[in-house]
Amino acid sequence: MKMNHPIKVQAAVLAVALLFAVNQVSAEPVKVRLGTLAPKGSSYTKHLQAMGDQWRQAPGGGAQLTLYPDGTMGSEADMVRRMRLGQLQAALVTTTGITEIEPGAAGLQTIPKAFRSLEEVDYIGEKLQPMLEKRLEAKGFVVLFWSDTGFVRFFSKQPMVAPDDLRKTKLFVSANRTEELKIYRLVGCNPVPVEVADILPGLQTGLIDCVCMPPTIALAIQLDNAAPNMLEMNWVPLVGAAIMNKKTFDAMSPETQAAVKKSALEAGKLIKADGRRENVESIEALRKRGAKINPLPKEVEAEWDKIVEEAWPKIRGTVVPADIYDQVMAELKNFRAGQGAAK
């Protein structure tokens, strides 16, 4: 039976209308709620907001980013849990949060005094991050970018220079870092598990009297009011990443995915550059505010080196998976050998 001309036209119009409707639905922006401990108004959140502006303009529907800074979505462990439940779709977290998903990420940061320079931090990142990204994706998370903010320092109520000084303190350790608690106890320290949001109240009440964090964050929260002494010693780098649950990323069109990844990588580079620069500048700003910056004499640094090197074997296989630990140490040895040859 032949379809007459009016029916053919109606069918064609209906087909076009349906196609247009499907395209309209697929072009809806994907909503992304992103949590972070970074303070509102900091360079971190400013770059994330600029990234979100680019996401909205991305082809293929784009993405609508809503930021939740200042730890309003809880600790990093809480944010990872919320991502798994679908309450958050993304987060900017440190390795503390990432290790909730993939323990191997601890190798980027959690070996005290293993990294002598930011060049070494970059080198190890280049070696480990591609492999970690694959592991994270297999567990349902996509890495948008990696970044860091330089080295963390010890801030304390009383002057602290030697390892014995640290052993006398009540040292803050993030509440969910049970393996880190064990390591500090093994070397004779007195770590106290506290939520990040409770650092300042903990200092004020005497629950803790020593905190390890980047100077830039210490300045932002005015930590020096409660802990005015800073030890001028690089302990570990503060490394992190922006991650998104794979379900949300896969809901985006290929065009949006490409644009989201591109603008995220640009934001990560800016966050790293600003974070490292601000970390150095913050030390001078803290000094001007009245904080005491305690230098580390060479003979005392030798004491610290002895202490941490004795602790490293206890970190291997506990805080940092054995295979990752071995790779980090081997790669650092190779890097230093190459640097020595170059000189």
Coordinates of C-alpha atoms in Angstrom, one line a residue:
M1 CA 0.0 0.0 0.0
K2 CA 1.4 3.4 -1.0
M3 CA 1.7 6.3 1.4
N4 CA 0.0 9.3 0.0
H5 CA 1.9 12.6 -0.2
P6 CA 0.3 14.4 2.8
I7 CA 1.1 11.4 5.1
K8 CA 4.7 11.3 3.8
V9 CA 5.1 15.0 4.7
Q10 CA 3.6 14.5 8.1
A11 CA 5.9 11.6 8.8
A12 CA 9.0 13.5 7.7
V13 CA 8.0 16.5 9.9
L14 CA 7.4 14.1 12.9
A15 CA 10.9 12.5 12.3
V16 CA 12.6 15.9 12.3
A17 CA 10.7 17.0 15.4
L18 CA 11.7 13.8 17.3
L19 CA 15.4 14.2 16.2
F20 CA 15.3 17.8 17.4
A21 CA 13.8 16.8 20.7
V22 CA 16.5 14.1 21.2
N23 CA 19.2 16.7 20.4
Q24 CA 17.7 19.1 22.9
V25 CA 17.6 16.5 25.7
S26 CA 21.2 15.4 25.0
A27 CA 22.3 19.1 25.0
E28 CA 21.2 19.7 28.6
P29 CA 24.2 20.6 30.7
V30 CA 25.4 17.9 33.1
K31 CA 25.2 19.1 36.7
V32 CA 28.4 18.7 38.7
R33 CA 28.6 19.5 42.4
L34 CA 32.3 19.7 43.5
G35 CA 33.5 19.7 47.1
T36 CA 36.8 20.9 48.5
L37 CA 38.5 21.9 51.7
A38 CA 40.0 24.9 49.9
P39 CA 38.9 28.2 51.4
K40 CA 36.3 30.3 49.5
G41 CA 38.0 33.2 47.7
S42 CA 41.4 31.4 47.6
S43 CA 43.3 31.0 44.3
Y44 CA 42.2 27.4 44.3
T45 CA 38.5 28.2 44.2
K46 CA 38.9 31.1 41.9
H47 CA 40.6 28.8 39.3
L48 CA 37.9 26.2 39.8
Q49 CA 35.2 28.8 39.3
A50 CA 36.9 30.0 36.1
M51 CA 37.0 26.3 35.0
G52 CA 33.3 26.0 35.6
D53 CA 32.6 29.1 33.5
Q54 CA 34.4 27.4 30.6
W55 CA 32.4 24.2 31.2
R56 CA 29.1 26.0 30.8
Q57 CA 30.3 27.2 27.4
A58 CA 31.5 23.8 26.3
P59 CA 30.1 22.3 23.1
G60 CA 27.8 19.3 23.2
G61 CA 25.7 20.6 26.1
G62 CA 28.5 21.5 28.5
A63 CA 28.4 21.1 32.3
Q64 CA 27.1 23.2 35.2
L65 CA 29.6 23.4 38.1
T66 CA 28.6 24.2 41.6
L67 CA 31.4 24.6 44.2
Y68 CA 31.2 23.7 47.9
P69 CA 34.4 25.1 49.4
D70 CA 35.6 25.4 53.1
G71 CA 34.9 21.7 53.8
T72 CA 31.2 22.3 53.8
M73 CA 30.7 18.8 52.4
G74 CA 32.8 17.3 55.3
S75 CA 36.2 15.7 55.4
E76 CA 37.9 14.3 52.3
A77 CA 36.8 10.8 53.3
D78 CA 33.2 12.2 53.5
M79 CA 33.5 13.8 50.1
V80 CA 34.6 10.5 48.5
R81 CA 31.7 8.8 50.2
R82 CA 29.3 11.4 48.9
M83 CA 30.7 10.9 45.4
R84 CA 30.0 7.2 45.7
L85 CA 26.4 7.9 46.8
G86 CA 25.9 10.5 44.0
Q87 CA 25.5 13.4 46.4
L88 CA 28.7 15.0 44.9
Q89 CA 29.9 14.4 41.4
A90 CA 33.5 15.7 41.9
A91 CA 36.0 16.9 44.4
L92 CA 39.4 18.6 44.7
V93 CA 41.2 16.4 47.3
T94 CA 44.7 15.7 48.6
T95 CA 46.2 12.3 48.6
T96 CA 44.4 11.7 51.9
G97 CA 41.1 11.7 49.9
I98 CA 42.5 9.9 46.9
T99 CA 43.9 7.0 49.0
E100 CA 40.3 6.3 50.1
I101 CA 39.9 5.0 46.6
E102 CA 43.4 4.0 45.5
P103 CA 46.1 3.5 48.3
G104 CA 48.9 3.8 45.8
A105 CA 48.4 7.5 45.6
A106 CA 50.2 7.7 49.0
G107 CA 53.5 7.3 47.1
L108 CA 53.1 10.8 45.7
Q109 CA 53.3 12.3 49.2
T110 CA 53.4 10.2 52.3
I111 CA 57.1 9.4 52.8
P112 CA 58.5 12.1 55.1
K113 CA 61.6 13.9 53.8
A114 CA 61.9 11.6 50.8
F115 CA 61.5 14.5 48.3
R116 CA 64.3 17.1 48.4
S117 CA 62.8 19.4 45.8
L118 CA 59.7 20.3 43.8
E119 CA 61.6 19.0 40.7
E120 CA 61.6 15.5 42.4
V121 CA 57.9 15.9 43.2
D122 CA 57.2 16.6 39.5
Y123 CA 59.4 13.7 38.4
I124 CA 57.7 11.1 40.6
G125 CA 54.3 12.5 39.5
E126 CA 55.2 11.9 35.8
K127 CA 56.2 8.3 36.6
L128 CA 53.2 7.4 38.9
Q129 CA 50.2 9.4 37.8
P130 CA 49.4 7.7 34.5
M131 CA 49.3 4.3 36.3
L132 CA 47.2 5.8 39.2
E133 CA 44.7 7.3 36.7
K134 CA 44.1 3.8 35.2
R135 CA 43.6 2.3 38.7
L136 CA 41.2 5.1 39.7
E137 CA 39.2 4.8 36.5
A138 CA 38.8 1.1 37.1
K139 CA 37.3 2.0 40.4
G140 CA 34.9 4.5 38.9
F141 CA 36.7 7.8 39.1
V142 CA 38.2 10.0 36.4
V143 CA 41.2 12.3 37.2
L144 CA 40.6 15.8 35.7
F145 CA 44.0 17.1 36.8
W146 CA 46.8 16.6 39.3
S147 CA 48.3 19.5 41.3
D148 CA 50.2 20.3 44.4
T149 CA 50.9 23.3 46.6
G150 CA 54.5 22.8 47.6
F151 CA 55.8 21.5 50.9
V152 CA 54.1 21.4 54.2
R153 CA 55.7 22.7 57.4
F154 CA 55.2 22.1 61.2
F155 CA 53.4 24.8 63.1
S156 CA 53.4 24.6 66.9
K157 CA 52.5 26.6 70.0
Q158 CA 56.0 26.2 71.4
P159 CA 59.2 26.5 69.4
M160 CA 60.0 23.1 67.8
V161 CA 63.3 22.4 66.0
A162 CA 64.6 18.9 66.9
P163 CA 62.9 15.5 66.6
D164 CA 62.6 15.3 70.4
D165 CA 60.6 18.6 70.4
L166 CA 58.1 17.0 68.0
R167 CA 57.8 13.9 70.3
K168 CA 56.7 16.3 73.2
T169 CA 53.8 17.7 71.2
K170 CA 50.2 16.7 70.7
L171 CA 50.4 16.4 66.9
F172 CA 47.4 16.7 64.7
V173 CA 46.7 13.8 62.3
S174 CA 43.6 13.6 60.1
A175 CA 41.0 11.5 61.8
N176 CA 40.8 8.8 59.1
R177 CA 44.6 8.3 58.7
T178 CA 44.9 5.2 61.0
E179 CA 48.2 4.0 59.3
E180 CA 49.7 7.4 59.7
L181 CA 48.8 7.4 63.4
K182 CA 50.7 4.1 63.8
I183 CA 53.8 5.4 62.1
Y184 CA 54.0 8.5 64.3
R185 CA 53.5 6.3 67.4
L186 CA 56.3 3.9 66.2
V187 CA 58.8 6.8 66.2
G188 CA 57.7 8.0 69.6
C189 CA 55.3 10.8 68.7
N190 CA 51.9 11.5 70.3
P191 CA 49.5 11.9 67.3
V192 CA 45.9 13.0 68.0
P193 CA 43.2 12.2 65.4
V194 CA 41.2 15.3 64.7
E195 CA 38.9 16.3 61.8
V196 CA 40.4 19.0 59.6
A197 CA 37.5 21.4 60.5
D198 CA 38.4 21.1 64.2
I199 CA 42.1 22.1 63.9
L200 CA 41.6 25.7 65.2
P201 CA 39.2 24.6 68.1
G202 CA 41.6 21.8 68.9
L203 CA 44.5 24.3 69.2
Q204 CA 42.5 26.6 71.3
T205 CA 41.3 23.9 73.8
G206 CA 44.8 22.3 74.0
L207 CA 43.6 19.0 72.4
I208 CA 46.5 19.5 69.9
D209 CA 49.5 21.9 69.9
C210 CA 51.2 21.1 66.6
V211 CA 49.9 21.0 63.0
C212 CA 51.6 20.1 59.7
M213 CA 50.2 22.1 56.8
P214 CA 51.3 24.3 53.9
P215 CA 52.1 27.9 54.9
T216 CA 49.6 29.2 52.4
I217 CA 46.7 27.4 54.2
A218 CA 48.2 28.4 57.6
L219 CA 48.1 32.0 56.5
A220 CA 44.5 31.7 55.1
I221 CA 43.1 30.4 58.3
Q222 CA 45.4 32.5 60.5
L223 CA 46.8 29.5 62.2
D224 CA 49.7 31.6 63.6
N225 CA 47.3 33.1 66.1
A226 CA 47.2 29.8 67.9
A227 CA 50.4 28.2 66.7
P228 CA 52.9 31.0 66.1
N229 CA 56.1 28.9 65.5
M230 CA 57.0 27.4 62.1
L231 CA 59.9 25.0 61.6
E232 CA 61.7 25.8 58.3
M233 CA 61.9 22.2 57.1
N234 CA 60.2 20.6 54.1
W235 CA 58.3 17.6 55.4
V236 CA 56.2 16.2 52.6
P237 CA 54.7 17.9 49.5
L238 CA 50.9 18.4 49.6
V239 CA 49.7 16.6 46.4
G240 CA 46.2 16.3 45.2
A241 CA 43.8 16.0 42.3
A242 CA 40.4 17.0 41.0
I243 CA 38.4 13.8 40.5
M244 CA 34.9 13.1 39.1
N245 CA 32.9 10.0 39.3
K246 CA 33.0 8.1 36.0
K247 CA 29.2 7.9 35.8
T248 CA 28.9 11.7 35.6
F249 CA 31.8 12.0 33.1
D250 CA 30.3 9.3 30.9
A251 CA 27.0 11.1 30.9
M252 CA 28.6 14.0 29.0
S253 CA 28.8 14.1 25.2
P254 CA 32.3 13.4 23.7
E255 CA 32.6 17.1 22.8
T256 CA 31.8 18.2 26.4
Q257 CA 34.2 15.6 27.8
A258 CA 37.1 16.9 25.7
A259 CA 36.4 20.5 26.6
V260 CA 36.0 19.6 30.3
K261 CA 39.3 17.8 30.4
K262 CA 41.1 20.6 28.5
S263 CA 39.9 23.4 30.8
A264 CA 40.5 21.2 33.8
L265 CA 44.1 20.6 32.9
E266 CA 44.6 24.3 32.4
A267 CA 43.1 25.0 35.8
G268 CA 45.4 22.4 37.4
K269 CA 48.5 24.0 36.0
L270 CA 47.4 27.4 37.3
I271 CA 46.5 26.0 40.7
K272 CA 49.9 24.4 41.0
A273 CA 51.8 27.5 39.9
D274 CA 49.9 29.8 42.2
G275 CA 49.9 27.3 45.1
R276 CA 53.7 26.9 45.0
R277 CA 54.3 30.6 44.6
E278 CA 51.9 31.5 47.4
N279 CA 53.4 28.9 49.7
V280 CA 56.7 30.7 49.6
E281 CA 55.2 34.1 49.8
S282 CA 53.1 33.1 52.8
I283 CA 56.1 32.4 54.9
E284 CA 57.2 36.0 54.6
A285 CA 53.6 37.2 55.2
L286 CA 53.5 35.1 58.4
R287 CA 56.8 36.5 59.5
K288 CA 55.4 40.0 59.1
R289 CA 52.3 39.1 61.2
G290 CA 54.7 38.1 64.0
A291 CA 55.1 34.4 63.5
K292 CA 58.5 33.0 64.5
I293 CA 60.2 31.1 61.6
N294 CA 62.6 28.7 63.3
P295 CA 65.6 27.8 61.1
L296 CA 66.9 24.2 60.9
P297 CA 70.6 23.8 61.7
K298 CA 72.4 21.3 59.5
E299 CA 73.4 19.1 62.5
V300 CA 69.7 19.0 63.6
E301 CA 68.6 18.2 60.1
A302 CA 70.9 15.2 60.2
E303 CA 68.9 14.0 63.3
W304 CA 65.7 14.3 61.4
D305 CA 67.1 12.4 58.4
K306 CA 68.2 9.6 60.7
I307 CA 64.8 9.4 62.3
V308 CA 62.8 9.3 59.0
E309 CA 65.1 6.8 57.4
E310 CA 64.6 4.5 60.3
A311 CA 60.8 5.0 59.8
W312 CA 60.8 4.4 56.1
P313 CA 60.8 0.6 56.3
K314 CA 57.8 0.8 58.6
I315 CA 56.0 3.0 56.0
R316 CA 56.6 0.5 53.2
G317 CA 53.6 -1.9 52.9
T318 CA 51.5 0.0 55.5
V319 CA 51.1 3.7 54.7
V320 CA 52.4 3.2 51.2
P321 CA 51.9 -0.1 49.3
A322 CA 55.2 -1.9 48.9
D323 CA 55.3 -1.9 45.1
I324 CA 54.7 1.9 45.0
Y325 CA 57.2 2.6 47.8
D326 CA 59.9 0.6 45.9
Q327 CA 59.2 2.4 42.7
V328 CA 59.3 5.8 44.3
M329 CA 62.6 5.1 46.0
A330 CA 64.1 3.6 42.8
E331 CA 62.9 6.5 40.6
L332 CA 64.3 9.1 43.1
K333 CA 67.7 7.3 43.0
N334 CA 67.7 7.3 39.2
F335 CA 66.7 11.0 39.1
R336 CA 69.5 12.0 41.5
A337 CA 72.0 9.9 39.6
G338 CA 71.0 11.8 36.4
Q339 CA 71.2 15.1 38.1
G340 CA 74.6 14.3 39.5
A341 CA 75.8 13.2 36.0
A342 CA 74.5 16.4 34.5
K343 CA 76.4 18.5 37.0

